[in-house]
Tab-separated table of N, CA and C in Angstrom:
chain	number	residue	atom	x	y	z
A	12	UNK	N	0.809	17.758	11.459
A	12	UNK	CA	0.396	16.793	12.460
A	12	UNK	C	1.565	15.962	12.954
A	13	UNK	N	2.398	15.734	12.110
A	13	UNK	CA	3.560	15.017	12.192
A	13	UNK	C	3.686	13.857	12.750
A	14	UNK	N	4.545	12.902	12.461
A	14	UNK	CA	3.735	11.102	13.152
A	14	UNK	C	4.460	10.701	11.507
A	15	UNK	N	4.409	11.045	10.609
A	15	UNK	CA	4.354	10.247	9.198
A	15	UNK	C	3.296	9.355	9.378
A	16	UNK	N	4.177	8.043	8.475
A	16	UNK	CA	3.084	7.217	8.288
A	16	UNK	C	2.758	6.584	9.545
A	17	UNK	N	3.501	6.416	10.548
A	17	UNK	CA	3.539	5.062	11.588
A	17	UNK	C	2.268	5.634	12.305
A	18	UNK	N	2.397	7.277	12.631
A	18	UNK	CA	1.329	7.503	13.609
A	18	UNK	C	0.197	8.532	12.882
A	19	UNK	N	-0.145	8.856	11.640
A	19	UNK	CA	-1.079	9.491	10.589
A	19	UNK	C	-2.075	8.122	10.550
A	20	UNK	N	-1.973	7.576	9.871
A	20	UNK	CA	-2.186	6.459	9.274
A	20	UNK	C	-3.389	5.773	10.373
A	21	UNK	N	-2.574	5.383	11.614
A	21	UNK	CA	-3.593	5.156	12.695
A	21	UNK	C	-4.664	5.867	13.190
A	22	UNK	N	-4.302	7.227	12.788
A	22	UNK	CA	-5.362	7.983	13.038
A	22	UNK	C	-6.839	8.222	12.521
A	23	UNK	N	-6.709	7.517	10.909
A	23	UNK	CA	-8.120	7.502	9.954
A	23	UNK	C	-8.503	5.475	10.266
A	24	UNK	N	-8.145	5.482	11.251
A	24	UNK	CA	-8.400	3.563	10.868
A	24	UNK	C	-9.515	3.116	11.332
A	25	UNK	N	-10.912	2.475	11.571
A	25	UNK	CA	-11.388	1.663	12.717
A	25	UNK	C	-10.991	1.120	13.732
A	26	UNK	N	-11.214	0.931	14.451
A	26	UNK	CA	-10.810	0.235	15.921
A	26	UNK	C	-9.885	-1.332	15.897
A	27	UNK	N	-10.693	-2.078	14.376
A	27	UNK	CA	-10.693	-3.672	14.141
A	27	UNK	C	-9.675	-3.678	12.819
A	28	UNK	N	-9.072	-2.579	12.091
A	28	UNK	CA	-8.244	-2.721	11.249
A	28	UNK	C	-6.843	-2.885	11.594
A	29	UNK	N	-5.528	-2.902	11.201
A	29	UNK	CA	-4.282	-2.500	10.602
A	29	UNK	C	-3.843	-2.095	9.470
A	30	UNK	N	-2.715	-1.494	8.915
A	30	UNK	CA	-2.498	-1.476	7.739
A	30	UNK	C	-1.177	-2.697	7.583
A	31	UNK	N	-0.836	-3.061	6.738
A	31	UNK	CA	0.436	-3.884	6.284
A	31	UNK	C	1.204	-3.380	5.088
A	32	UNK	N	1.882	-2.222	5.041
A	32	UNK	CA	3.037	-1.877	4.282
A	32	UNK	C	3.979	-2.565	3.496
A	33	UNK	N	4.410	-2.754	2.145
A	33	UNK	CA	5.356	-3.274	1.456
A	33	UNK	C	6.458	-2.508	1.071
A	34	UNK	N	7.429	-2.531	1.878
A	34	UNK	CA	8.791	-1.876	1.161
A	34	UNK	C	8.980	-1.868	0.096
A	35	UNK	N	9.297	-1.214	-0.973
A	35	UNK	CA	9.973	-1.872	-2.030
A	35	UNK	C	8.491	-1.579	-3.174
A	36	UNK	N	7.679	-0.670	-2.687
A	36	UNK	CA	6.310	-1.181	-3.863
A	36	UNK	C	6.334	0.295	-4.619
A	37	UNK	N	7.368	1.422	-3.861
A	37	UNK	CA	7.042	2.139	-4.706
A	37	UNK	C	8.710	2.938	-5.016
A	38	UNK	N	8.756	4.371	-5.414
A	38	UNK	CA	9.886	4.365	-5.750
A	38	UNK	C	10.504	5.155	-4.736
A	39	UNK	N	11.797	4.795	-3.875
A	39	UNK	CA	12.476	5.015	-2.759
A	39	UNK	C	13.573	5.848	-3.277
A	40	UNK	N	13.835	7.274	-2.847
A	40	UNK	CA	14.738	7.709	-3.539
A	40	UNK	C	16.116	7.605	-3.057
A	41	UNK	N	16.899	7.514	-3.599
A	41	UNK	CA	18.676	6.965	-3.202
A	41	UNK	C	19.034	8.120	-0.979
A	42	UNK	N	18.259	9.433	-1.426
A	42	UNK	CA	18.738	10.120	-0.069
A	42	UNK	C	18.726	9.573	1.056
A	43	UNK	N	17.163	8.922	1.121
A	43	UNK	CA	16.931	8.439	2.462
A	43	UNK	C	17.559	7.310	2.875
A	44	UNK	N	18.347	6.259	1.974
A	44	UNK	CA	19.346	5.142	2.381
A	44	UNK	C	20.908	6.361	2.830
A	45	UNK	N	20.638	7.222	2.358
A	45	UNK	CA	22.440	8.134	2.351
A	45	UNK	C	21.412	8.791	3.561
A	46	UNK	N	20.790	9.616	4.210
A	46	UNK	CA	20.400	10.015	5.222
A	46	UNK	C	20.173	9.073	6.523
A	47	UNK	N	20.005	8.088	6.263
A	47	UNK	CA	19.747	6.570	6.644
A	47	UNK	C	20.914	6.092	7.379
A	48	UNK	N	21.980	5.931	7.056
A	48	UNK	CA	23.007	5.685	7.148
A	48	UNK	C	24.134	6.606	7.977
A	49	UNK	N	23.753	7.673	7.041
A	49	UNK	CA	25.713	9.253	7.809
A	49	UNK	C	24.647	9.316	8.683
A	50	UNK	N	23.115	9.326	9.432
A	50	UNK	CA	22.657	9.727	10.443
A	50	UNK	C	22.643	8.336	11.443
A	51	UNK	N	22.720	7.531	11.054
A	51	UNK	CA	22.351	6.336	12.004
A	51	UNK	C	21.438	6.397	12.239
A	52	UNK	N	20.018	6.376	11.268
A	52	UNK	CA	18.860	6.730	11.949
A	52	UNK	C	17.734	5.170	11.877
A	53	UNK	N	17.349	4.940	12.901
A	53	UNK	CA	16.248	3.423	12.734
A	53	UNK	C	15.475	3.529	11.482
A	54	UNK	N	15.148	2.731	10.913
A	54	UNK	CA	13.601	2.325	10.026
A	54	UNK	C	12.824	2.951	10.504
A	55	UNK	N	12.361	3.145	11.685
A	55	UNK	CA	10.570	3.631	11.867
A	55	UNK	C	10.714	5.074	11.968
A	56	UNK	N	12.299	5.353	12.727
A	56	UNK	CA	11.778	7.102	12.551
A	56	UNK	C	12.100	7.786	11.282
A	57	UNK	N	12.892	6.955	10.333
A	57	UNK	CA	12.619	7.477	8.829
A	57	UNK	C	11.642	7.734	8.125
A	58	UNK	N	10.738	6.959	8.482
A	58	UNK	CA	9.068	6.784	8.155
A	58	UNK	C	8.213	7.646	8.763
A	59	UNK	N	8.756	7.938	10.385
A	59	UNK	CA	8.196	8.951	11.046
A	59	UNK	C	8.561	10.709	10.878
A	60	UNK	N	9.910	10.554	10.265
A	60	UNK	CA	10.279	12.182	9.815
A	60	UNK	C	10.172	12.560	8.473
A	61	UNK	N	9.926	11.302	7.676
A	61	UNK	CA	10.672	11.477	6.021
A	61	UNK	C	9.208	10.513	5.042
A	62	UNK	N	8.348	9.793	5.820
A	62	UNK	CA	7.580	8.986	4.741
A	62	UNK	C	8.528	8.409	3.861
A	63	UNK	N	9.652	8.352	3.837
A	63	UNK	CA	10.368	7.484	3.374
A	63	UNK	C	9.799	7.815	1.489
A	64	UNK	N	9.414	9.094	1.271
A	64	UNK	CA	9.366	9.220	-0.239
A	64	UNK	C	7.633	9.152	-0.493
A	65	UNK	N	7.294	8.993	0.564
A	65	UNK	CA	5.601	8.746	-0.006
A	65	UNK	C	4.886	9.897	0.518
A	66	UNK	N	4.006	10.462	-0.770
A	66	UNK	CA	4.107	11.891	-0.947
A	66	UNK	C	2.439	11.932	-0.199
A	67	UNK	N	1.402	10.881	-0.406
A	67	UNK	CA	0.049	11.092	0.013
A	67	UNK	C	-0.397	9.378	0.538
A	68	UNK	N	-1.008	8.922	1.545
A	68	UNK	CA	-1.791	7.618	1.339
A	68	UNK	C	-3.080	7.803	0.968
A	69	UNK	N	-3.843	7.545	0.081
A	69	UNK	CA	-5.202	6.923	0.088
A	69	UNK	C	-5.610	5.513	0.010
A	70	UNK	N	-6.370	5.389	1.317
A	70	UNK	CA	-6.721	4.080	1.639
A	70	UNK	C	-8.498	4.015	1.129
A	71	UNK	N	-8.770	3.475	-0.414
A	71	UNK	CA	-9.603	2.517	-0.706
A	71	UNK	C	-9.970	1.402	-0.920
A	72	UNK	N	-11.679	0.991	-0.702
A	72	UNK	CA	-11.940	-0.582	-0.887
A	72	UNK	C	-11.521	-0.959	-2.047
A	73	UNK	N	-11.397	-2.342	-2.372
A	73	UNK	CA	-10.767	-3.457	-3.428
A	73	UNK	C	-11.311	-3.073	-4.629
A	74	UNK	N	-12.953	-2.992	-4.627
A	74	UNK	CA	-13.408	-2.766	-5.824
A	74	UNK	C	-12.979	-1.257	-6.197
A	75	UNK	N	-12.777	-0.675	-6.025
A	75	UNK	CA	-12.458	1.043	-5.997
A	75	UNK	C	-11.071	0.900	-6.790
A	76	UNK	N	-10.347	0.399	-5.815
A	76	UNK	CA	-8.899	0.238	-6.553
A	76	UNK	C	-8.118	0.886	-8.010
A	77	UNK	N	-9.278	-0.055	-9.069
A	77	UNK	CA	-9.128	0.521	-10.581
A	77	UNK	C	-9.182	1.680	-10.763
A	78	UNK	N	-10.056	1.979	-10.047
A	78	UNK	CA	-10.966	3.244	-10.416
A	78	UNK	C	-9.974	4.220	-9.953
A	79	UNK	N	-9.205	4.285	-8.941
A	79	UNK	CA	-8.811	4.904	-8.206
A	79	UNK	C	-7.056	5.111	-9.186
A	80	UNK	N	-6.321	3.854	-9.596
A	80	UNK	CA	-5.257	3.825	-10.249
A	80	UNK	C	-5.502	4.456	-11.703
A	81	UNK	N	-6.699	4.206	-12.211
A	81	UNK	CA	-7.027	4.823	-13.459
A	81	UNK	C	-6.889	6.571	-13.917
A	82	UNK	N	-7.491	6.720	-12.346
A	82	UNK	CA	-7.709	8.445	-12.442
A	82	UNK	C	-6.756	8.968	-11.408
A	83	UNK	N	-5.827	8.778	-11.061
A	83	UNK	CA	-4.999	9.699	-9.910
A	83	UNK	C	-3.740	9.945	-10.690
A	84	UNK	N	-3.389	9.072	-12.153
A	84	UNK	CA	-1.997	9.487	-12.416
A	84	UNK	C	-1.146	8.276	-12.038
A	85	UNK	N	-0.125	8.602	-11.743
A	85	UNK	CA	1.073	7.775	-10.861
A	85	UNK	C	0.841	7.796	-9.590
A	86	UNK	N	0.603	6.347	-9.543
A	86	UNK	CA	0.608	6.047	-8.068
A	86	UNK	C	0.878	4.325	-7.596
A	87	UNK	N	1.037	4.139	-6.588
A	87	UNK	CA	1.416	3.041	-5.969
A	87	UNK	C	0.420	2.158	-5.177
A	88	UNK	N	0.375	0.722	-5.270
A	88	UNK	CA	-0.277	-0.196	-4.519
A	88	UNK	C	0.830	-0.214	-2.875
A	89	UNK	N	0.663	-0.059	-2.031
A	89	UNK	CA	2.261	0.089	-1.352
A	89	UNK	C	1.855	-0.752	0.175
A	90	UNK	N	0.260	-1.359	-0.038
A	90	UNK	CA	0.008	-2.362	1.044
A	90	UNK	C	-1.445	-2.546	1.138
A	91	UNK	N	-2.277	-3.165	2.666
A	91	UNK	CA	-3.080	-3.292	2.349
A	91	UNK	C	-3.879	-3.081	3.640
A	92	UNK	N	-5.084	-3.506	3.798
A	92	UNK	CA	-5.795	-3.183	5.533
A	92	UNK	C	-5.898	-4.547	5.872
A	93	UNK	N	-5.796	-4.876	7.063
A	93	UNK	CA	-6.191	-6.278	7.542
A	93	UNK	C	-6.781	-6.344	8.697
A	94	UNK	N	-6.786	-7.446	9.224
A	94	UNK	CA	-7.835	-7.405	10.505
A	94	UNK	C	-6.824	-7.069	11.573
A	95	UNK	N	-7.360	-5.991	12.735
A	95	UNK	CA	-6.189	-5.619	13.330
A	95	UNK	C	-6.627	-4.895	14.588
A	96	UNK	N	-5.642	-3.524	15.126
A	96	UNK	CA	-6.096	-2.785	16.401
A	96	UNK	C	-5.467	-1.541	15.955
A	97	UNK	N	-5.071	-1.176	14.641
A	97	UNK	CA	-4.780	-0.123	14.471
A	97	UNK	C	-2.939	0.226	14.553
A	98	UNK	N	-2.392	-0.744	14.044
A	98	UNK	CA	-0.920	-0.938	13.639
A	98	UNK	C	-1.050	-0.688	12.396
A	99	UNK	N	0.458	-0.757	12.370
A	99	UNK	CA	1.057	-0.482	11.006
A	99	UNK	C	2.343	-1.140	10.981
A	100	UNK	N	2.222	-2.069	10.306
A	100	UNK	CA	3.701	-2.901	9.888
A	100	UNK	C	4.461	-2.901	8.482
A	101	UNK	N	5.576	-2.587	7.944
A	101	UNK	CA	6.093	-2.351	7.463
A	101	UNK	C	7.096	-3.261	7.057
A	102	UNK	N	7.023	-4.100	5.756
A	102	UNK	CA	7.737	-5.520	5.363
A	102	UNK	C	8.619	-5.225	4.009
């Protein structure tokens, strides 16, 4: 489908959501700062060619959460939904 996260992401949302992304929440591997860089490439299209290291999103409700970190293995809290139009910001 290709888009990564910036334009995937928008695609499963409601009309009245966003998502809000946290850098830094999960584990970033050393390439994409060295690909990052010898390419001169922006923040968003790293995210848009590379997910920047993030291998799946699943977006569940609050109460789910546990349930969800309990049984998937390794995985990451890496942001959240808020009231919105279907963005995605990345902090």
């Amino acid at each position: 489908t290709g888009g990564g996260l910036l334009e995937n992401i928008p695609r499963i949302l409601p009309e009245n959501v966003s998502v809000e992304i946290k850098r830094g929440t999960w584990n970033e591997l050393p390439i994409f700062s060295v690909m990052q860089k010898l390419g001169n490439v922006e923040d968003a299209e790293m995210f848009r060619a590379f997910n920047m290291g993030v291998g799946m999103i699943l977006i569940c409700a609050e109460e789910d959460k546990q349930f969800v970190q309990n049984n998937l293995g390794e995985c990451f809290e890496i942001g959240r939904v808020v009231k919105g139009n279907k963005k995605i910001s990345i902090n």
